[in-house]
Coordinates of C-alpha atoms in Angstrom, one line a residue:
Chain R
M1 CA 118.1 101.1 130.2
S2 CA 118.4 98.3 129.4
S3 CA 121.1 96.3 130.8
E4 CA 120.9 92.9 129.4
S5 CA 121.1 92.0 125.7
P6 CA 119.5 94.5 123.4
L7 CA 115.6 93.1 122.2
V8 CA 115.2 93.6 118.4
V9 CA 111.4 94.1 116.9
L10 CA 110.3 93.6 114.0
P11 CA 107.8 95.8 112.8
G12 CA 103.8 94.8 114.0
E13 CA 105.2 92.3 116.9
T14 CA 103.2 92.4 120.0
I15 CA 105.6 93.8 122.9
D16 CA 105.5 92.0 126.2
P17 CA 103.5 94.0 128.6
S18 CA 105.9 93.3 131.4
L19 CA 108.6 95.5 129.5
I20 CA 106.4 98.8 129.1
P21 CA 107.4 101.6 131.9
T22 CA 104.2 102.4 134.2
H23 CA 104.2 105.1 136.3
K24 CA 101.7 106.1 138.9
K25 CA 101.2 109.5 137.6
N26 CA 103.3 109.9 134.6
P27 CA 101.6 108.4 131.2
L28 CA 103.7 106.6 129.1
R29 CA 105.6 108.4 126.2
L30 CA 106.2 107.2 122.8
G31 CA 109.0 107.9 120.8
P32 CA 109.4 107.6 117.6
G33 CA 108.5 104.0 115.7
L34 CA 105.5 103.3 118.1
R35 CA 102.2 103.2 117.4
H36 CA 99.3 103.3 119.8
I37 CA 96.3 101.3 118.5
P38 CA 93.4 102.5 121.0
P39 CA 92.6 101.1 123.8
S40 CA 95.9 99.3 125.2
E41 CA 98.2 98.2 122.2
I42 CA 101.5 99.5 121.3
V43 CA 102.8 98.2 118.0
P44 CA 106.1 98.8 116.8
T45 CA 106.2 100.5 113.0
V46 CA 110.2 99.9 112.0
A47 CA 112.2 96.9 112.5
G48 CA 115.0 97.7 115.6
Q49 CA 115.8 98.2 119.4
L50 CA 113.4 98.6 121.2
V51 CA 114.5 100.8 124.4
V52 CA 112.9 101.9 127.7
D53 CA 113.6 104.8 129.7
H54 CA 111.8 104.2 133.3
R55 CA 113.3 107.2 134.7
K56 CA 111.0 109.3 131.7
T57 CA 108.4 106.7 131.5
S58 CA 109.1 107.1 127.9
M59 CA 109.9 104.0 125.3
W60 CA 111.4 104.3 121.7
I61 CA 112.9 102.4 118.5
E62 CA 116.3 103.0 117.7
Y63 CA 116.3 102.2 113.9
N64 CA 119.1 102.8 111.3
G65 CA 117.1 103.5 108.6
G66 CA 118.0 104.6 104.5
R67 CA 115.3 107.8 103.8
Y68 CA 115.7 110.8 106.2
I69 CA 112.1 112.0 107.3
P70 CA 111.6 115.9 108.4
S71 CA 110.6 115.9 111.8
Q72 CA 110.0 119.4 114.0
G73 CA 112.9 120.2 115.9
D74 CA 115.6 118.2 113.8
L75 CA 118.8 120.4 113.0
I76 CA 119.7 119.5 109.5
I77 CA 122.4 120.8 106.9
G78 CA 120.9 121.4 103.4
Q79 CA 122.0 122.7 100.1
I80 CA 120.4 125.7 98.9
A81 CA 118.8 124.8 95.6
R82 CA 117.4 128.0 94.2
S83 CA 116.6 131.1 95.5
A84 CA 112.4 132.5 95.3
T85 CA 110.8 135.6 96.0
D86 CA 110.2 135.2 99.8
F87 CA 112.6 132.2 100.5
Y88 CA 115.4 129.6 99.6
Y89 CA 114.4 126.5 98.3
V90 CA 116.7 124.1 100.1
S91 CA 117.3 120.4 99.2
L92 CA 118.0 117.8 102.4
S93 CA 118.3 115.2 100.7
P94 CA 118.2 113.8 96.7
Y95 CA 115.1 113.0 95.3
T96 CA 112.8 114.2 97.5
P97 CA 110.8 117.6 97.6
N98 CA 112.7 120.9 98.3
A99 CA 112.5 122.1 101.9
T100 CA 111.8 126.0 102.2
L101 CA 113.6 128.1 104.1
P102 CA 112.1 132.3 104.1
H103 CA 114.5 135.2 103.7
L104 CA 113.5 136.7 107.2
A105 CA 114.1 133.2 109.1
F106 CA 118.5 134.6 109.5
E107 CA 119.7 136.4 112.7
S108 CA 119.3 140.1 112.2
A109 CA 117.7 139.8 109.1
T110 CA 115.2 142.2 107.8
K111 CA 113.0 143.0 105.0
K112 CA 115.8 145.3 104.0
T113 CA 119.2 143.6 104.2
R114 CA 118.3 139.7 103.3
P115 CA 121.1 136.9 103.5
Q116 CA 123.2 136.7 99.9
L117 CA 123.3 132.6 99.4
A118 CA 124.1 131.7 96.2
S119 CA 122.8 128.3 95.2
G120 CA 124.7 125.3 96.1
E121 CA 125.9 127.2 98.9
L122 CA 125.4 124.7 102.6
V123 CA 123.2 125.9 105.4
Y124 CA 122.9 124.6 108.7
A125 CA 119.5 125.1 110.3
R126 CA 116.4 123.8 112.1
V127 CA 113.0 121.9 111.0
S128 CA 110.4 124.6 111.8
L129 CA 107.5 122.5 110.4
A130 CA 107.2 119.0 108.7
N131 CA 104.2 116.9 108.1
R132 CA 103.0 114.6 106.0
H133 CA 101.0 117.0 104.3
M134 CA 103.1 119.9 103.5
D135 CA 106.9 120.3 102.0
P136 CA 109.0 120.5 105.0
E137 CA 109.8 124.1 106.6
L138 CA 113.5 125.6 107.7
E139 CA 114.7 127.8 109.9
C140 CA 117.8 129.5 111.0
V141 CA 117.0 131.4 113.9
N142 CA 115.6 130.6 116.9
S143 CA 112.2 132.4 116.7
S144 CA 111.4 132.9 120.1
T145 CA 114.6 134.8 121.1
G146 CA 115.6 135.9 118.1
K147 CA 119.2 134.3 118.2
A148 CA 121.2 132.0 115.9
D149 CA 122.2 129.5 118.1
G150 CA 125.1 128.4 115.6
L151 CA 122.5 127.9 112.7
G152 CA 123.3 129.5 109.7
P153 CA 125.6 129.5 106.4
L154 CA 128.1 127.3 106.6
K155 CA 131.7 128.6 105.1
D156 CA 134.4 126.2 103.7
G157 CA 134.7 123.0 104.9
M158 CA 133.8 119.6 103.6
V159 CA 130.8 117.9 104.0
F160 CA 130.3 113.7 104.1
D161 CA 127.7 111.4 104.5
V162 CA 126.8 109.2 107.0
S163 CA 124.0 106.6 107.9
L164 CA 121.2 108.0 110.1
G165 CA 121.9 105.9 112.8
F166 CA 125.9 107.8 113.2
A167 CA 124.1 110.9 112.7
R168 CA 122.1 110.1 115.2
R169 CA 124.5 109.1 117.9
L170 CA 127.2 111.8 117.0
L171 CA 124.1 114.1 117.8
M172 CA 123.4 112.8 121.7
A173 CA 124.4 114.4 124.6
K174 CA 126.6 111.9 125.9
S175 CA 128.2 110.8 122.6
R176 CA 130.7 109.2 124.7
E177 CA 129.1 106.4 126.7
E178 CA 125.0 106.2 125.2
G179 CA 126.6 106.6 121.2
K180 CA 129.9 105.2 121.8
V181 CA 131.0 107.6 119.3
E182 CA 134.5 108.8 120.2
V183 CA 136.1 109.5 117.2
L184 CA 136.0 113.1 117.5
E185 CA 137.1 113.3 120.6
A186 CA 140.2 111.1 120.2
L187 CA 141.3 113.2 116.5
G188 CA 140.9 116.5 118.8
E189 CA 142.8 114.6 121.5
E190 CA 145.8 114.1 118.6
G191 CA 146.4 117.6 118.4
L192 CA 144.2 118.7 114.9
A193 CA 142.0 121.6 115.0
F194 CA 138.8 121.0 113.3
E195 CA 135.2 122.2 113.9
T196 CA 131.9 120.1 112.8
A197 CA 128.5 120.6 112.6
V198 CA 126.0 117.4 112.3
G199 CA 122.6 117.2 110.0
R200 CA 120.3 114.9 111.4
N201 CA 119.9 113.9 107.7
G202 CA 122.8 112.1 107.5
K203 CA 125.4 115.1 106.4
V204 CA 127.8 115.8 108.6
W205 CA 130.2 119.1 107.8
V206 CA 133.9 119.7 108.8
G207 CA 135.3 123.0 108.9
S208 CA 139.9 123.3 108.9
E209 CA 142.3 125.1 108.4
S210 CA 144.4 122.4 106.4
V211 CA 142.8 120.1 104.0
K212 CA 144.5 117.2 105.4
T213 CA 142.7 118.1 108.8
A214 CA 139.2 117.9 107.2
V215 CA 140.3 114.9 105.1
M216 CA 140.8 113.0 108.2
V217 CA 138.5 113.6 110.1
G218 CA 135.9 112.8 107.2
R219 CA 137.6 109.4 106.5
A220 CA 137.4 108.3 110.1
L221 CA 133.9 109.2 110.5
R222 CA 133.0 106.8 107.4
E223 CA 135.4 104.0 108.1
T224 CA 133.4 104.1 111.9
D225 CA 130.5 104.0 110.2
E226 CA 130.8 101.8 107.3
K227 CA 132.4 99.0 109.6
G228 CA 130.6 99.6 113.2
L229 CA 133.6 100.4 114.8
G230 CA 133.5 100.3 118.7
V231 CA 135.4 102.2 120.8
E232 CA 138.5 100.8 121.0
A233 CA 138.6 100.1 117.3
Q234 CA 138.2 103.7 116.6
R235 CA 140.8 104.8 118.6
K236 CA 143.4 102.4 116.9
L237 CA 141.9 103.8 113.7
V238 CA 142.5 107.2 114.6
K239 CA 146.3 106.5 115.5
K240 CA 146.6 104.4 112.1
L241 CA 145.4 107.5 110.2
V242 CA 147.5 109.8 111.9
R243 CA 150.3 107.8 111.3
E244 CA 149.5 107.9 107.8
M245 CA 148.6 111.5 106.9
R246 CA 152.0 112.7 108.5
Chain N
M1 CA 55.1 127.4 61.7
A2 CA 59.0 125.5 61.9
S3 CA 58.7 122.3 60.7
T4 CA 60.9 119.4 62.9
S5 CA 62.0 117.4 59.9
S6 CA 64.3 120.5 58.6
S7 CA 66.1 120.1 62.0
P8 CA 68.3 117.8 63.1
S9 CA 67.0 115.6 66.6
M10 CA 70.8 115.1 67.7
A11 CA 73.4 117.7 66.9
I12 CA 77.1 117.8 67.2
P13 CA 79.0 121.0 68.3
G14 CA 78.9 122.6 65.1
Q15 CA 75.8 121.4 63.4
F16 CA 73.8 123.7 61.7
L17 CA 70.5 124.0 63.1
G18 CA 68.7 126.4 60.6
P19 CA 68.5 130.1 60.5
V20 CA 68.0 133.0 62.8
S21 CA 64.8 133.8 61.0
K22 CA 62.9 130.7 61.9
F23 CA 64.6 129.9 65.2
Q24 CA 65.2 132.0 68.8
P25 CA 68.6 131.0 70.4
G26 CA 68.0 128.8 73.6
P27 CA 70.6 127.2 75.3
G28 CA 73.4 125.1 73.9
T29 CA 73.3 126.9 71.1
H30 CA 75.0 130.0 69.0
I31 CA 75.1 132.5 66.6
H32 CA 77.3 132.6 63.3
E33 CA 76.4 134.9 60.5
S34 CA 72.8 134.7 61.4
N35 CA 72.9 131.2 61.5
L36 CA 72.5 129.0 64.5
Y37 CA 75.1 126.4 65.1
S38 CA 74.7 123.7 67.9
S39 CA 77.6 124.1 70.7
L40 CA 77.0 120.8 72.2
L41 CA 76.3 117.3 71.7
G42 CA 72.8 116.3 72.6
V43 CA 69.8 116.2 71.7
V44 CA 67.8 119.1 69.9
N45 CA 64.5 120.7 71.4
I46 CA 62.1 123.1 70.1
T47 CA 59.6 124.7 72.2
Q48 CA 57.1 126.6 70.8
P49 CA 56.3 130.0 72.4
A50 CA 53.1 130.9 74.1
K51 CA 50.9 132.0 72.1
A52 CA 50.6 136.1 72.6
P53 CA 47.0 137.3 73.5
G54 CA 46.3 138.8 70.6
P55 CA 43.3 141.3 70.3
A56 CA 41.6 139.3 67.9
K57 CA 38.4 141.8 66.8
R58 CA 40.3 145.1 65.4
L59 CA 40.4 143.7 62.3
N60 CA 41.4 146.9 60.9
K61 CA 44.7 147.0 62.7
I62 CA 48.0 146.8 60.1
I63 CA 49.4 143.8 61.3
N64 CA 53.2 142.8 61.0
T65 CA 53.1 140.4 58.5
Q66 CA 57.0 139.2 59.7
T67 CA 56.9 136.8 62.7
T68 CA 58.1 139.4 66.2
P69 CA 61.4 137.8 67.8
A70 CA 58.4 136.4 70.6
E71 CA 56.3 134.4 68.5
L72 CA 59.4 132.5 66.9
P73 CA 60.2 129.1 68.7
T74 CA 63.5 128.1 70.6
I75 CA 66.0 125.8 69.2
S76 CA 67.9 124.5 72.5
V77 CA 70.4 121.5 72.2
L78 CA 70.7 119.4 76.0
R79 CA 73.4 117.0 76.8
S80 CA 70.6 114.5 78.1
A81 CA 67.1 114.0 77.2
G82 CA 65.8 115.7 80.5
S83 CA 63.6 118.3 80.4
S84 CA 64.5 122.3 79.1
D85 CA 64.7 123.3 83.3
K86 CA 67.8 120.7 84.2
R87 CA 70.2 123.5 82.9
E88 CA 74.2 122.9 83.7
V89 CA 74.7 124.3 87.4
L90 CA 77.7 126.8 87.5
P91 CA 79.1 128.1 91.0
E92 CA 78.4 132.0 90.8
V93 CA 80.4 135.0 93.0
G94 CA 78.5 134.8 96.1
N95 CA 77.6 131.2 96.3
I96 CA 77.9 129.2 99.8
V97 CA 79.7 126.1 98.1
L98 CA 80.5 122.6 100.1
C99 CA 84.1 121.6 98.8
R100 CA 87.1 119.0 99.7
V101 CA 90.2 120.0 100.3
I102 CA 92.6 118.2 98.0
R103 CA 96.0 119.7 98.4
I104 CA 97.7 122.5 101.2
M105 CA 100.0 124.5 100.6
P106 CA 101.8 127.4 102.7
R107 CA 100.0 130.5 101.3
Q108 CA 96.9 128.3 99.8
A109 CA 94.4 125.5 100.2
V110 CA 93.4 123.3 96.8
V111 CA 89.6 122.5 97.0
A112 CA 87.4 120.3 94.4
I113 CA 84.0 121.9 94.3
L114 CA 81.3 119.2 94.9
I115 CA 77.9 120.8 96.1
C116 CA 76.5 124.6 95.2
G117 CA 73.8 125.6 97.0
D118 CA 72.1 122.3 96.7
T119 CA 72.8 121.0 93.6
V120 CA 75.3 118.4 93.9
L121 CA 77.5 119.2 90.4
E122 CA 78.0 116.9 88.0
A123 CA 81.7 118.0 87.2
E124 CA 84.2 119.1 90.4
W125 CA 85.4 122.2 89.7
Q126 CA 88.7 123.5 91.3
G127 CA 88.8 125.8 94.0
L128 CA 91.6 127.7 95.7
I129 CA 91.5 129.2 99.5
R130 CA 94.2 131.3 100.0
V131 CA 95.4 132.0 103.4
Q132 CA 94.5 136.2 103.5
D133 CA 90.6 134.6 103.0
V134 CA 90.8 132.0 105.5
R135 CA 89.7 134.1 108.6
A136 CA 88.1 137.7 108.8
T137 CA 90.7 138.8 111.9
E138 CA 94.2 138.1 112.0
K139 CA 94.9 137.1 108.2
D140 CA 98.9 137.6 108.2
R141 CA 99.0 134.9 111.0
V142 CA 96.7 132.0 109.7
K143 CA 98.9 129.0 109.1
I144 CA 96.9 126.5 106.8
Y145 CA 98.3 123.7 108.1
D146 CA 96.4 124.9 111.5
S147 CA 93.0 125.5 109.7
F148 CA 92.4 122.7 106.4
R149 CA 93.8 119.4 106.5
P150 CA 93.4 116.9 103.3
G151 CA 90.2 115.2 103.0
D152 CA 88.4 117.9 105.0
I153 CA 85.0 118.8 104.1
V154 CA 84.8 122.7 104.3
R155 CA 81.8 125.3 103.5
A156 CA 83.1 128.4 101.6
E157 CA 81.4 131.1 99.4
V158 CA 83.1 132.0 96.3
I159 CA 84.5 135.2 96.1
S160 CA 85.8 135.4 92.0
L161 CA 85.3 133.3 88.9
G162 CA 89.2 133.3 89.0
D163 CA 91.6 132.7 86.4
Q164 CA 91.8 129.5 84.1
A165 CA 93.0 127.0 86.8
S166 CA 90.2 127.8 89.9
Y167 CA 87.1 128.9 91.3
Y168 CA 88.4 131.5 94.5
L169 CA 86.9 130.4 97.8
S170 CA 86.5 132.2 101.3
T171 CA 86.0 130.5 104.8
A172 CA 86.3 134.1 106.5
R173 CA 83.0 134.0 108.5
N174 CA 81.8 132.6 111.3
E175 CA 79.9 129.6 109.6
L176 CA 82.1 129.1 107.2
G177 CA 85.3 126.6 107.5
V178 CA 85.6 123.0 108.2
I179 CA 82.4 121.4 108.7
M180 CA 83.3 117.9 108.6
A181 CA 87.1 116.4 109.3
T182 CA 88.8 112.6 109.9
S183 CA 91.5 112.7 112.6
E184 CA 95.1 111.3 112.2
A185 CA 93.6 108.3 114.0
G186 CA 90.8 107.8 111.0
N187 CA 88.2 109.0 113.3
T188 CA 85.8 111.2 112.5
M189 CA 85.8 114.0 115.0
Y190 CA 83.4 116.2 116.2
P191 CA 83.8 120.1 116.5
V192 CA 85.0 121.8 120.0
N193 CA 84.9 125.4 119.7
W194 CA 86.1 127.5 116.8
K195 CA 89.8 126.2 116.4
E196 CA 89.7 122.8 117.5
Y197 CA 88.5 119.6 116.6
K198 CA 88.4 116.3 118.6
D199 CA 88.5 112.8 118.2
P200 CA 86.1 111.1 120.5
E201 CA 88.5 107.4 120.3
T202 CA 91.7 109.1 121.0
G203 CA 90.9 111.7 122.8
L204 CA 93.6 114.1 121.3
S205 CA 92.1 117.1 119.4
E206 CA 94.0 119.2 115.9
P207 CA 93.3 122.1 114.9
R208 CA 91.0 123.8 111.7
K209 CA 89.1 126.6 111.3
V210 CA 85.8 125.2 112.1
A211 CA 82.4 126.8 111.1
K212 CA 79.7 127.7 113.0
P213 CA 76.8 124.7 113.2
Y214 CA 73.5 126.3 111.8

């Protein structure tokens, strides 16, 4: 992790070779946003902050794009558009081709017992196949174990739109330190009971027994995202919201 | 003998060419109510039939006064001014064709048929390779994305003339499949085994249904 000021790169810039992590045995791994032109050129393809991890010998670019491009293994929140013979058409983002979600890609689904999902319902799914030649495919079950692991239809609750970068920070394992997102923990500390599901395609689902709580959580997330609040400002925002709504 | 001035030299579809009693229909023509009409826009060719070697010495044989069908000249309409041997080649069932993959979908691959046998086709016909026709074994576990990619050149066999949109093709034999492929980086790849192509510059391999080289 870089301790000095973050390095922002533009597409096509040359990267200083001293920044590239080298290791005796491990090969260098390139994450999203970087392209390798053999034999030895590494070129960024998006504008963003270059992040280097020496421990894992990897480097990638953190960027906040406008359009979600599906990649394999991503968790997303999609809305069922319609149902075909063997699969559902699920919309991940507006004005893009629908993804397909097979009827049998749910936990304990057989040909006789299919899930009954109406059009307009939300599902929390994982992208099983995504490439630039075909429409993406989803699954609601871990294909190796057969268990759902939290995937499946999302009942009740509300969905809020957030930017892609914010969704990525929310999904980080250590969202407090690395993502600088404390808003959800702060709301929980105030005594609100809710559950969330974050989709990498820029959607956050908030489910709660009381509508006020869900709305409060949604507003907090939206404001944190839009104004780019730091940790302290997030705590202040949470306190202000709780005071307003009570 | 039929005179060429009675039938036109150029014909448009639907143009009257002559009665059935005077001409034998050839390619590019059709018969309607005992008259020959042109089906294509092109040049009208009249080929005289080969003279049947008749027994000239049998003077007392009753000769049919009407000309037999074999002695009528054949009238045909051809698009180009070439010889009448050059016909439009169409893929038939059982032909081995070379095609380029246009689009892949989860259950089929759409291809454009370019070469039929040894002839380069003048028009591109659309073909379809369904997921159950890609391989001969394990048909239910085939993934189109691991067998073809857009831009590949594929050798396939026509299994059916299909519907209005496309022919149906199959690559379910060892010598059928992808014969030329380009990698994601843009380089031409070499086959490694029946399911992999390798890019010599980057060293990465990509899955394809590879045709066995002759």
